[in-house]
PDB file of C-alpha atoms in Angstrom:
ATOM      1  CA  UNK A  27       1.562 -10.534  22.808  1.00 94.00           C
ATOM      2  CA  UNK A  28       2.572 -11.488  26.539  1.00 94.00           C
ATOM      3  CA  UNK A  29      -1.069 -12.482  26.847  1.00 96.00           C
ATOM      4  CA  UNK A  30      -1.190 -14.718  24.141  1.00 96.00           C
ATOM      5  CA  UNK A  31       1.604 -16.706  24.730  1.00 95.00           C
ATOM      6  CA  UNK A  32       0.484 -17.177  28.804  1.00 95.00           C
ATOM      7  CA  UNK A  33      -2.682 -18.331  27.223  1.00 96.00           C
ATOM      8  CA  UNK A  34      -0.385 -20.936  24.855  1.00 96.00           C
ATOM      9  CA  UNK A  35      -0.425 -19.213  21.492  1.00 97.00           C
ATOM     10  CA  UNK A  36       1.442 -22.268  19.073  1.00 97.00           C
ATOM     11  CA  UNK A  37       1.848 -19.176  16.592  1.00 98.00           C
ATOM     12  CA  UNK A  38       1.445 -15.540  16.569  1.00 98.00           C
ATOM     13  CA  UNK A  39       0.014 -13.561  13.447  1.00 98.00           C
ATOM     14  CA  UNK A  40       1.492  -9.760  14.307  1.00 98.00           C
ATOM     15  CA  UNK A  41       0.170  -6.625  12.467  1.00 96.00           C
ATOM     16  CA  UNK A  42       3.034  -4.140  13.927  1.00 93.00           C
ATOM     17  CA  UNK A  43       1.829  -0.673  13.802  1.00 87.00           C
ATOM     18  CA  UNK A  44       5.169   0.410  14.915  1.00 89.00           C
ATOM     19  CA  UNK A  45       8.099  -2.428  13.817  1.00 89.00           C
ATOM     20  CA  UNK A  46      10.768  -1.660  15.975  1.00 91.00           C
ATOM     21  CA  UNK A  47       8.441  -0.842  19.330  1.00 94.00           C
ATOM     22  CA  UNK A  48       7.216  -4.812  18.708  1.00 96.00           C
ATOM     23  CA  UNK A  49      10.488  -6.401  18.563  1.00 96.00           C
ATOM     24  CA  UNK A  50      10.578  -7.346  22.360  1.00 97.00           C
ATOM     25  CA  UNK A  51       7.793  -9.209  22.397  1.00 96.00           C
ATOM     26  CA  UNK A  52       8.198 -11.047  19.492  1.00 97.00           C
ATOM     27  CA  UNK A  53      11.747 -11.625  21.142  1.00 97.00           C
ATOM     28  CA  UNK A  54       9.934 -12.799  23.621  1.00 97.00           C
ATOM     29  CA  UNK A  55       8.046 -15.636  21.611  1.00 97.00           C
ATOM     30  CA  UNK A  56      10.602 -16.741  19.290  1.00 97.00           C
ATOM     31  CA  UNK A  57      12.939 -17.300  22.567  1.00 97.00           C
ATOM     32  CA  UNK A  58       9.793 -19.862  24.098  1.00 96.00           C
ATOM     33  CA  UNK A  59       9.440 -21.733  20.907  1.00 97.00           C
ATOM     34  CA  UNK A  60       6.893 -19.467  19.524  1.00 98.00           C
ATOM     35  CA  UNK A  61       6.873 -18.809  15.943  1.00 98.00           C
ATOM     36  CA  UNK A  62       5.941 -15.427  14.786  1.00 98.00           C
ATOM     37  CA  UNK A  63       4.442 -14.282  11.470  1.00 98.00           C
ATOM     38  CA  UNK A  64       4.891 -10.395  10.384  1.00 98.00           C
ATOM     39  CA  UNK A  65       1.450  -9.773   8.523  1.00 97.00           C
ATOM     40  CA  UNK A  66       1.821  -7.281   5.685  1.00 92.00           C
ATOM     41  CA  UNK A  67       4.224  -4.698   8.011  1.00 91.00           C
ATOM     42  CA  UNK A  68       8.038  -5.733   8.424  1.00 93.00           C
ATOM     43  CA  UNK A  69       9.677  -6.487  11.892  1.00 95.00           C
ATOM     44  CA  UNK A  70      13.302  -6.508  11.177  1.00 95.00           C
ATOM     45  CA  UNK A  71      14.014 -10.112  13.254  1.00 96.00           C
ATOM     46  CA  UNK A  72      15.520 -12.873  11.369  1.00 96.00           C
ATOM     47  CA  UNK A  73      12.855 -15.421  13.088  1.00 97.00           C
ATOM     48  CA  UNK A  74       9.750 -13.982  11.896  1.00 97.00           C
ATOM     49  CA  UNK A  75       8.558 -14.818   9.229  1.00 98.00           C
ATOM     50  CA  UNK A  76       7.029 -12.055   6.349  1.00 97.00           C
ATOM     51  CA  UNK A  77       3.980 -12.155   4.453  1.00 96.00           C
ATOM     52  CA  UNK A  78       3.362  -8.959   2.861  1.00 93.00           C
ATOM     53  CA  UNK A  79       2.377  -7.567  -0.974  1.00 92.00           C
ATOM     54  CA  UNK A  80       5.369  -6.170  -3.446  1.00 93.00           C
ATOM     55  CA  UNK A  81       4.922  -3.142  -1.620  1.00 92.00           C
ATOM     56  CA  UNK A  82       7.730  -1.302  -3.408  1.00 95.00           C
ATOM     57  CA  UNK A  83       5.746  -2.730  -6.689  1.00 96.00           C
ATOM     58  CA  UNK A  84       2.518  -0.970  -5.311  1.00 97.00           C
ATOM     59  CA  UNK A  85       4.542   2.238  -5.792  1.00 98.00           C
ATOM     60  CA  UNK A  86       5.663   1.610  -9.175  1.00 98.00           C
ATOM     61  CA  UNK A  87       2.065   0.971 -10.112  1.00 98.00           C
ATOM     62  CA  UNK A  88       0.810   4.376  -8.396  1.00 98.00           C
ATOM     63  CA  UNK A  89       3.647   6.253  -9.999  1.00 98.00           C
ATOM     64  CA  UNK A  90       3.050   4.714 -13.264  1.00 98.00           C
ATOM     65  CA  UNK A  91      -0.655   5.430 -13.607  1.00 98.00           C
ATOM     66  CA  UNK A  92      -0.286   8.500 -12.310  1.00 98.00           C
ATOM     67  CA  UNK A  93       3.103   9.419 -15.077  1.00 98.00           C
ATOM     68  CA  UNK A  94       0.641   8.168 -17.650  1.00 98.00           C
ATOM     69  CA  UNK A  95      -1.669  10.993 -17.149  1.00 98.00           C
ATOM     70  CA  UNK A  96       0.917  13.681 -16.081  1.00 98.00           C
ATOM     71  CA  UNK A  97       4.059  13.422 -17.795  1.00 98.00           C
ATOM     72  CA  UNK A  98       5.257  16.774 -16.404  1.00 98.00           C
ATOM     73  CA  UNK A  99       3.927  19.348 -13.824  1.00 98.00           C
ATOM     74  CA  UNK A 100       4.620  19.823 -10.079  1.00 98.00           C
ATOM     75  CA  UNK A 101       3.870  16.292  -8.076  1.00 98.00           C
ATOM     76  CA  UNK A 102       3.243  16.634  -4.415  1.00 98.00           C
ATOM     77  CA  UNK A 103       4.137  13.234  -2.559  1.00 98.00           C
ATOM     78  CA  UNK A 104       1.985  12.074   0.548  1.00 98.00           C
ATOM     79  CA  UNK A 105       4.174   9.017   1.987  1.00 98.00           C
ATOM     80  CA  UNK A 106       2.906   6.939   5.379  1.00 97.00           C
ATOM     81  CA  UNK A 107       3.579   6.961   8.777  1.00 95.00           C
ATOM     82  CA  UNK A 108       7.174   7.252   9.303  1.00 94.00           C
ATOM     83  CA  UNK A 109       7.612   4.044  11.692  1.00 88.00           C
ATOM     84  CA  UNK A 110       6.476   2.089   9.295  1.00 89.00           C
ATOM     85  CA  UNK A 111       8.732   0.043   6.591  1.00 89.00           C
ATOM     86  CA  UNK A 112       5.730   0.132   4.136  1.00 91.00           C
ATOM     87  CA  UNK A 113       6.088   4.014   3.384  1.00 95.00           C
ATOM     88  CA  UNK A 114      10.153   4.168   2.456  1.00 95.00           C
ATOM     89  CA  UNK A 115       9.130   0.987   0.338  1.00 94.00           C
ATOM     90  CA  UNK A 116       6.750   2.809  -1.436  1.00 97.00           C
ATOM     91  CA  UNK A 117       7.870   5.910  -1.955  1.00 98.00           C
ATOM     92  CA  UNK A 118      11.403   4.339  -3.155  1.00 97.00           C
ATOM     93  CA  UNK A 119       9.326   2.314  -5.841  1.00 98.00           C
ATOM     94  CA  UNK A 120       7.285   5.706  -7.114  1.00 98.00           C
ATOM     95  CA  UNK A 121      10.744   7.334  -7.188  1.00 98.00           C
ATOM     96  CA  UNK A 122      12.171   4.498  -9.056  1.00 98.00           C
ATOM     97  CA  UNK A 123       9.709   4.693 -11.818  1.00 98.00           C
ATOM     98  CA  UNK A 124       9.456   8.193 -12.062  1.00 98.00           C
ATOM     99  CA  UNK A 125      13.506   8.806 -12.180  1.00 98.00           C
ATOM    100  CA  UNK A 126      13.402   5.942 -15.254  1.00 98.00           C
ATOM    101  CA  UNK A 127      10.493   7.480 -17.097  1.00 98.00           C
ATOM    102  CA  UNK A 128      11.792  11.361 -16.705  1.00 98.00           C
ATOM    103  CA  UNK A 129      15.193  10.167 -17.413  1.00 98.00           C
ATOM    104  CA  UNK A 130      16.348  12.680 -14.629  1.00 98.00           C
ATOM    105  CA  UNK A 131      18.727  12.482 -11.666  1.00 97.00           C
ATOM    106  CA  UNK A 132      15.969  14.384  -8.988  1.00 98.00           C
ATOM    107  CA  UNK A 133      13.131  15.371  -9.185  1.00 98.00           C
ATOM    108  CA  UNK A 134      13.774  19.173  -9.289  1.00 98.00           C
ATOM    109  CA  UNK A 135      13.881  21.665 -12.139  1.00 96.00           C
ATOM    110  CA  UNK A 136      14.373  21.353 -15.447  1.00 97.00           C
ATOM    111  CA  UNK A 137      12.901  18.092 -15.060  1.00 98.00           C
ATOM    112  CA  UNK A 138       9.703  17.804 -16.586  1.00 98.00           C
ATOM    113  CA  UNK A 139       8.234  16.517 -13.238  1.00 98.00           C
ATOM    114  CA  UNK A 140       9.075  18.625 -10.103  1.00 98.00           C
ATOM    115  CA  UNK A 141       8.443  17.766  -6.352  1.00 98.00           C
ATOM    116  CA  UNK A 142       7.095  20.358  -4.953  1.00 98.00           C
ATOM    117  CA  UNK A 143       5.857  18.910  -1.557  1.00 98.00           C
ATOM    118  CA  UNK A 144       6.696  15.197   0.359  1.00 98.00           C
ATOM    119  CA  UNK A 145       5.731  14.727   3.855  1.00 98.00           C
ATOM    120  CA  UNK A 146       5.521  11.439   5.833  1.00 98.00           C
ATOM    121  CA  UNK A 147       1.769  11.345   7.523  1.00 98.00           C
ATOM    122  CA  UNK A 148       1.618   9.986  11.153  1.00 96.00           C
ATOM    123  CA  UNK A 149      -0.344   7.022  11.285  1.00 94.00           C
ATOM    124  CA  UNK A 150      -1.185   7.165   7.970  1.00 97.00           C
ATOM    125  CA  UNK A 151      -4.271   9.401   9.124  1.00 98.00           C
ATOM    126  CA  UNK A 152      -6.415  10.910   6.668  1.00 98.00           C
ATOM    127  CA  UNK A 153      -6.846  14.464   8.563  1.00 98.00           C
ATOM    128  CA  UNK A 154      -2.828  15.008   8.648  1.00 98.00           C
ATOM    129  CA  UNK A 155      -2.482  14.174   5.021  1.00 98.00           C
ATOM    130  CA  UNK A 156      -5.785  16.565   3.880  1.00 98.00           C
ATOM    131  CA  UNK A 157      -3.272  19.082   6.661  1.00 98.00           C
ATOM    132  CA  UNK A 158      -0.181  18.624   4.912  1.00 98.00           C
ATOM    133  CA  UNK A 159      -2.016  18.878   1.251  1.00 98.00           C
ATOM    134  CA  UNK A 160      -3.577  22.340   1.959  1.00 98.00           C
ATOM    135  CA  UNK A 161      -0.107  23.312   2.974  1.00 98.00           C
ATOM    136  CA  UNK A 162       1.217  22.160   0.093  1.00 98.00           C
ATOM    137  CA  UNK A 163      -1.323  23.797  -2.220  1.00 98.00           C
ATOM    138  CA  UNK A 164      -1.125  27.159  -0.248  1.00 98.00           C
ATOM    139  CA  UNK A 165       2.994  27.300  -0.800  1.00 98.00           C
ATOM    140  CA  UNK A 166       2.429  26.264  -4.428  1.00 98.00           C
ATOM    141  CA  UNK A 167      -0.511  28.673  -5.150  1.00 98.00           C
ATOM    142  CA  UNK A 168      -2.520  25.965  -6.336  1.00 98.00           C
ATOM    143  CA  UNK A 169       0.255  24.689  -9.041  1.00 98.00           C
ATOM    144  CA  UNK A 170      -0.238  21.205  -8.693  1.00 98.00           C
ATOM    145  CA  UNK A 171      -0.560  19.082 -11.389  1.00 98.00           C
ATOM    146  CA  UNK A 172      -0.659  15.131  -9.416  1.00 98.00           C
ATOM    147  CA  UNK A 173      -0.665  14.125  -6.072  1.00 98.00           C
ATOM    148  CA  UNK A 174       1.606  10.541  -5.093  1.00 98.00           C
ATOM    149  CA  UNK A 175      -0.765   9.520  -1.793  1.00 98.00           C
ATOM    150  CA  UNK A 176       0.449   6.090  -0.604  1.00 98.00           C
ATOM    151  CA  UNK A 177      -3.226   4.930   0.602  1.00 98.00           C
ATOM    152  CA  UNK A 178      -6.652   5.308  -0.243  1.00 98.00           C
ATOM    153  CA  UNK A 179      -7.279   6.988   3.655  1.00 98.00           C
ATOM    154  CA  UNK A 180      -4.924   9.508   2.642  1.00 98.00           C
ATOM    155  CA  UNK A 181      -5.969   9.714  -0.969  1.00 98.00           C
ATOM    156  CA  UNK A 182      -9.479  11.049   0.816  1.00 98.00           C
ATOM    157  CA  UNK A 183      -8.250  13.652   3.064  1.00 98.00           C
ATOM    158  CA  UNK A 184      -5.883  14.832  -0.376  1.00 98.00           C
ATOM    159  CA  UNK A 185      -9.028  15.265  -2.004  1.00 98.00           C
ATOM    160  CA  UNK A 186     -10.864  17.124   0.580  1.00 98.00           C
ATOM    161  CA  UNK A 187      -7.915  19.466   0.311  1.00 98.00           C
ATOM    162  CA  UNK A 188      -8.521  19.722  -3.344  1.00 98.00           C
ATOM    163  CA  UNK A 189     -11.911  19.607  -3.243  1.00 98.00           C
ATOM    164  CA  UNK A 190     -11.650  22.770  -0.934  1.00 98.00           C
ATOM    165  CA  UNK A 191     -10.066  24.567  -3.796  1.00 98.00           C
ATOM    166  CA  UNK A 192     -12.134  23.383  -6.660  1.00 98.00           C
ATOM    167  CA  UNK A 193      -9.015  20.921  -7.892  1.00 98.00           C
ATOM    168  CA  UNK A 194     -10.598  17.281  -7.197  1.00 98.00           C
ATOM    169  CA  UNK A 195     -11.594  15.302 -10.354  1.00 97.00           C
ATOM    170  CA  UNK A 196      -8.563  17.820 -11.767  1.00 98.00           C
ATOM    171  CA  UNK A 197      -5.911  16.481 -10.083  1.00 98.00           C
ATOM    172  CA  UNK A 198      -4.958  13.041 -10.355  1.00 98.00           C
ATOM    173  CA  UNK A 199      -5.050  11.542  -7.122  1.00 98.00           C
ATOM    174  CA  UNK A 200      -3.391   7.962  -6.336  1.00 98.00           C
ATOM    175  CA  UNK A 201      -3.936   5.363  -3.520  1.00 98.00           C
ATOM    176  CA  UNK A 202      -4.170   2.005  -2.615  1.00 97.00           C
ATOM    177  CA  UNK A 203      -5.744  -0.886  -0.219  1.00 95.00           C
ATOM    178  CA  UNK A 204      -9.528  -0.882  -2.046  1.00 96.00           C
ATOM    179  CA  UNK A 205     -11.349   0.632  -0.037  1.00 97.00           C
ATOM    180  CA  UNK A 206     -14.719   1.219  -0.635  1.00 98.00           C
ATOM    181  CA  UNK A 207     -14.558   5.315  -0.906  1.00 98.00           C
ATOM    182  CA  UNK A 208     -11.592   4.788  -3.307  1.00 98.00           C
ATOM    183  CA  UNK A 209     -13.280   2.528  -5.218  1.00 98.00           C
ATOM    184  CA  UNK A 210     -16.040   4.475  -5.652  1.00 98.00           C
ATOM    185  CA  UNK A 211     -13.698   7.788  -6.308  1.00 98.00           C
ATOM    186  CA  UNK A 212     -11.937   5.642  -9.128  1.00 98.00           C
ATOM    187  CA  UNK A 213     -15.582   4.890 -10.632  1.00 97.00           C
ATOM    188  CA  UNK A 214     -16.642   8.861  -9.903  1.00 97.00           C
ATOM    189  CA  UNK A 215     -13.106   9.483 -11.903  1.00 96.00           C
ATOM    190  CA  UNK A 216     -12.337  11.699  -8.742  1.00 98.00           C
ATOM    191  CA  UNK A 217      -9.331   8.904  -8.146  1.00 98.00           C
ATOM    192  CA  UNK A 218      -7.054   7.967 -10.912  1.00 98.00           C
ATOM    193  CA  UNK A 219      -5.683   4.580  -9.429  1.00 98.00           C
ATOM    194  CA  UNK A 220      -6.552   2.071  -6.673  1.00 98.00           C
ATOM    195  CA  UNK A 221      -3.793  -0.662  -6.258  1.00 98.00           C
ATOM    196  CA  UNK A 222      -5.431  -3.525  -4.781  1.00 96.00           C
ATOM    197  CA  UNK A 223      -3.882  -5.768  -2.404  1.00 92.00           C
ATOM    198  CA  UNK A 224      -6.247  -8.722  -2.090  1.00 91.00           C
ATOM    199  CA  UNK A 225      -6.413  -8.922   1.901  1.00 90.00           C
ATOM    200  CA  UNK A 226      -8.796 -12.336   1.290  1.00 89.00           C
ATOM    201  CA  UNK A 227      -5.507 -14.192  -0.420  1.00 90.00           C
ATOM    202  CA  UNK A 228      -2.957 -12.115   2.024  1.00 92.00           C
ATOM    203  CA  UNK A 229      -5.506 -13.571   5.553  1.00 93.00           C
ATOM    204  CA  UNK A 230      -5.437 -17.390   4.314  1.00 92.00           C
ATOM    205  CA  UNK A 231      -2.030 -17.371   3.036  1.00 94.00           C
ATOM    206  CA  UNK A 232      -0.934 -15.999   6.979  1.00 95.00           C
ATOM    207  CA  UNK A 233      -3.445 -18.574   8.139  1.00 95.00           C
ATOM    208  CA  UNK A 234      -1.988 -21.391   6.583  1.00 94.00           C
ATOM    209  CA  UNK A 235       1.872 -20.500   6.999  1.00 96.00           C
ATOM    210  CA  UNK A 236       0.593 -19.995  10.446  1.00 97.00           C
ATOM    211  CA  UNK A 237      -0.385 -23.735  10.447  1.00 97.00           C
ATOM    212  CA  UNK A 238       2.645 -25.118   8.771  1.00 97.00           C
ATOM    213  CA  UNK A 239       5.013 -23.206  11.752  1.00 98.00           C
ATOM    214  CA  UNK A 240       2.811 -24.070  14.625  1.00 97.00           C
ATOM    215  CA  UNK A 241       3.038 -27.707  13.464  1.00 97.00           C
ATOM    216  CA  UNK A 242       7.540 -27.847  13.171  1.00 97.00           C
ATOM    217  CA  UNK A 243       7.953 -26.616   9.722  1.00 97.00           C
ATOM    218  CA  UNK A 244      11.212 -24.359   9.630  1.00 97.00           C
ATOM    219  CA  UNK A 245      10.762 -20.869   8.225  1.00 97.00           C
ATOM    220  CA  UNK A 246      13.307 -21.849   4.912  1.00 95.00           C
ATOM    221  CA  UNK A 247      10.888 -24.470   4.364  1.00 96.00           C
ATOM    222  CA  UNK A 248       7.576 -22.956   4.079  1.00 96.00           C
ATOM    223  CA  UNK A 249       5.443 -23.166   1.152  1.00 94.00           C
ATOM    224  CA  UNK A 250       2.688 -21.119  -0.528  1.00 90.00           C
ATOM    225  CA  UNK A 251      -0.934 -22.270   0.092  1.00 85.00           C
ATOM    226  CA  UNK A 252      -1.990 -21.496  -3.622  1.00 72.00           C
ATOM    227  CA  UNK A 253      -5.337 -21.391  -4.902  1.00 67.00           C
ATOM    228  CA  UNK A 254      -5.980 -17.792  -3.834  1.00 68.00           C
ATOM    229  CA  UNK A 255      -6.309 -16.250  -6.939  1.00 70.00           C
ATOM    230  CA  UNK A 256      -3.818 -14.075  -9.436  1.00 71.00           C
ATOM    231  CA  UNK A 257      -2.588 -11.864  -6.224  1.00 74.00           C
ATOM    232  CA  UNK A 258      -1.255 -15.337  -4.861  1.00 74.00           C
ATOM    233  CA  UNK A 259       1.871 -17.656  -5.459  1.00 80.00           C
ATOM    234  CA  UNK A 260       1.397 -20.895  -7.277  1.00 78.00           C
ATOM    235  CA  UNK A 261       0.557 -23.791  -4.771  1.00 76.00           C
ATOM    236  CA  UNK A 262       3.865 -25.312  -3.001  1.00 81.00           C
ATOM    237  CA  UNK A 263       5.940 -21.965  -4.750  1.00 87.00           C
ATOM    238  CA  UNK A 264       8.511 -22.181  -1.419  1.00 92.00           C
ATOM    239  CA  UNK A 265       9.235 -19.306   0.709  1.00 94.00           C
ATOM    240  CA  UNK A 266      12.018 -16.840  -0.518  1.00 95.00           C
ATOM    241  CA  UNK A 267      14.786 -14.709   1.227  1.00 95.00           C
ATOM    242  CA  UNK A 268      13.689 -10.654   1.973  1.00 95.00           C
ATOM    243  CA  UNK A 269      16.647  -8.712   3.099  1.00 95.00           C
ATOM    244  CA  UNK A 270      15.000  -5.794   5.361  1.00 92.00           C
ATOM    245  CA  UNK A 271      16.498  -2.258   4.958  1.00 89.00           C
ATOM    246  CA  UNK A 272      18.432  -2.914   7.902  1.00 91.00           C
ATOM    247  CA  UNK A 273      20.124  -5.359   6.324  1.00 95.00           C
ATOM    248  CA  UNK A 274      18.345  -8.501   8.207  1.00 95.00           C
ATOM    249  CA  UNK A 275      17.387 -11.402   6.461  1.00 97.00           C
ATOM    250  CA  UNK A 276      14.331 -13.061   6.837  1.00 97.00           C
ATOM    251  CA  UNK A 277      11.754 -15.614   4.980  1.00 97.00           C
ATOM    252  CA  UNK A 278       8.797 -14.819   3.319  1.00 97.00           C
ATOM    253  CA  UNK A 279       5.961 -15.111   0.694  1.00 95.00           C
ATOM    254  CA  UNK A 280       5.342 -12.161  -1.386  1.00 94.00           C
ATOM    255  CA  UNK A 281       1.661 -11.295  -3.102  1.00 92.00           C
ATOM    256  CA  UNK A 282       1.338  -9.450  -6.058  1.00 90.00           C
ATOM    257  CA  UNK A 283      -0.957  -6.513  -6.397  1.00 92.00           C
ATOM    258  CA  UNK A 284      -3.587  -5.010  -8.651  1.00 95.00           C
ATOM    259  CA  UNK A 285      -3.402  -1.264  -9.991  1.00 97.00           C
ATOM    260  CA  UNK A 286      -7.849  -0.587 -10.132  1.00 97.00           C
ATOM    261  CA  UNK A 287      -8.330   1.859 -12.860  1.00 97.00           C
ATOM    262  CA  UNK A 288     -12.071   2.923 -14.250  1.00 96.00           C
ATOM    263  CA  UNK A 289     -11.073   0.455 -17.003  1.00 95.00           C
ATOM    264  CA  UNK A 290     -10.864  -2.843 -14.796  1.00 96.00           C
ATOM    265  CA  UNK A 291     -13.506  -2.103 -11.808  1.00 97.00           C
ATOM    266  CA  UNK A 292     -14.524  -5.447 -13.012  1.00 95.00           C
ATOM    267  CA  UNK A 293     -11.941  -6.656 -10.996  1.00 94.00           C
ATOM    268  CA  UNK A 294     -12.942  -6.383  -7.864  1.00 95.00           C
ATOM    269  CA  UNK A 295     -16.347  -6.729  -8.505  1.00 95.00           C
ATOM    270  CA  UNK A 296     -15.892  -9.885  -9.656  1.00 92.00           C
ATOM    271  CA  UNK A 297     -13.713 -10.989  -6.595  1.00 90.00           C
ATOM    272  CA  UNK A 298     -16.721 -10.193  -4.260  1.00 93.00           C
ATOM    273  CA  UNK A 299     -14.578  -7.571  -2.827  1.00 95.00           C
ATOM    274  CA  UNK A 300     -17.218  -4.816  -3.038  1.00 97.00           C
ATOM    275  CA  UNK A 301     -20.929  -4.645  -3.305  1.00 97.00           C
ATOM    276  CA  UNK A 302     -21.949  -2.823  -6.548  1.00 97.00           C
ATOM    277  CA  UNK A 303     -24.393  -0.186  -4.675  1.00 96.00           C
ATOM    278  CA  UNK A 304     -20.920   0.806  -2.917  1.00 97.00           C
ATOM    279  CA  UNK A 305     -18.935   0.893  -6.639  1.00 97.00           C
ATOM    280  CA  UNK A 306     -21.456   2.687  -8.085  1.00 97.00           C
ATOM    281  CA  UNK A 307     -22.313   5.166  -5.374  1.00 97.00           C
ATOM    282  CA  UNK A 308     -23.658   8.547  -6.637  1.00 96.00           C
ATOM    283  CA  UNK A 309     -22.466   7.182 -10.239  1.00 96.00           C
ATOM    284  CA  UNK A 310     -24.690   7.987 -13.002  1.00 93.00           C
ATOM    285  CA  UNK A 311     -26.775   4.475 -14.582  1.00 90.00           C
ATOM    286  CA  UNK A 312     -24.821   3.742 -17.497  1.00 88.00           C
ATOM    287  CA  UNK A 313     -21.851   5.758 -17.412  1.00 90.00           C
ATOM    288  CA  UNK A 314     -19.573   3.097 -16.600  1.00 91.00           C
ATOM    289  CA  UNK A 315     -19.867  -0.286 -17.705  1.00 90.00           C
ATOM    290  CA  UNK A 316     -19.680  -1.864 -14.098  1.00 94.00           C
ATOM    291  CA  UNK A 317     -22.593   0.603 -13.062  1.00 94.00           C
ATOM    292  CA  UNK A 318     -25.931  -0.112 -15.728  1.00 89.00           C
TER     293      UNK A 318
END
């Protein structure tokens, strides 16, 4: 960050793999004039502006699919890396849903769904969450019925784990981010659900709210770019307050995402997101409609 503003950065587009380690620098631009744009991970600083997906709506849409095809059993729950935002806002939106569609206070005995295992997974690496799922599946003897995994990198080391014991294609598995190897799991039914956050609409909507701050717009005044598609806000839709869970304030445009099921694989085909030899990967011709 240093660099780019000696080099006379008019904006800064920051990806913040850990938000509270950034906040100096980005001190450190807003206090030359600089304005700064937190792309799809939160920095808790009332001058940068947010541009992120519904996150806590992504885990509603995991736990959903997921409750749909296990309304009780044990759940294991395989949340992100702990510095980031992201993974509290997820996991509090799977608990929401789950809590409202159980009807129960905790997820503990008698209620119909139990959690049995919940771990936060450094860096959101897929070899610590395929670590922490043979754990869980060694204290639980197996007895898992669903597995909560907050991205599709983590989905893939849960279902090595399960794989390892004969469980994957079993064991509803959730995820999210589209990436390719999910996709394809969804298609290969080894995945139950893909939520899709459209990085195409999330890149030019950063780009152009980039543009509007670098040329005086203030941050309450900020507008969507539009015509990116269903994930995006309506053309001119104006930027809207996020209160962090720090209790900071701070502007920002909100995309919505799309739960990928073996029903709507259309989807992303359609969006040019994948290439259909990576969809239908090791998929036999005709078994699913987007693979003839």
């Amino acid at each position: 960050v240093e660099n780019l503003i000696a080099q006379g950065a008019d904006a800064l587009i920051i990806l913040a793999q850990d938000g509270t380690a950034i906040k100096p620098a980005v001190q450190s631009a807003i206090d030359q004039g600089i304005p700064v744009i937190a792309y799809d991970r939160l920095i808790e600083d009332p001058n940068a502006f947010y541009i992120t997906f519904d996150n806590v709506e992504v885990g509603r849409m995991q736990a959903r699919a997921i409750y749909e095809l296990v309304p009780e059993g044990n759940y294991v729950f395989i949340k992100g890396n702990a510095a980031d935002a992201n993974a509290d806002f997820l996991r509090g939106g799977q608990q929401e849903v789950l809590l409202e569609a159980t009807g129960c206070e905790e997820l503990v005995a008698p209620c119909p769904i139990v959690n049995v295992g919940e771990s936060y997974t450094d860096n959101w690496a897929p070899e610590v969450a395929q670590t922490n799922m043979e754990q869980f599946l060694t204290t639980n003897n197996n007895d898992v019925q669903a597995v909560i995994s907050s991205n599709d990198g983590m989905a893939g080391g849960v279902v090595s784990a399960l794989d390892a014991q004969g469980l994957a294609g079993s064991v509803p598995v959730s995820g999210q981010d589209g990436d390719f190897d999910a996709l394809n799991r969804v298609d290969l039914t080894i995945q139950a659900v893909d939520v899709w956050k459209n990085a195409f609409a999330l890149g030019q909507t950063a780009g152009e709210v980039a543009v509007q701050l670098a040329g005086g717009t203030s941050l309450d005044a900020v507008t969507a770019p539009g015509n990116l598609g269903d994930s995006a806000p309506a053309a001119g839709t104006a930027a809207g307050p996020f209160t962090t869970p720090g209790g900071v304030d701070v502007w920002s445009i909100i995309l919505t995402p799309i739960p990928i099921v073996q029903d709507n694989l259309t989807v992303v085909l359609d969006a040019g997101w994948i290439p259909q030899e990576d969809l239908c990967k090791d998929v036999p011709s005709g078994s699913v409609s987007v693979c003839p």
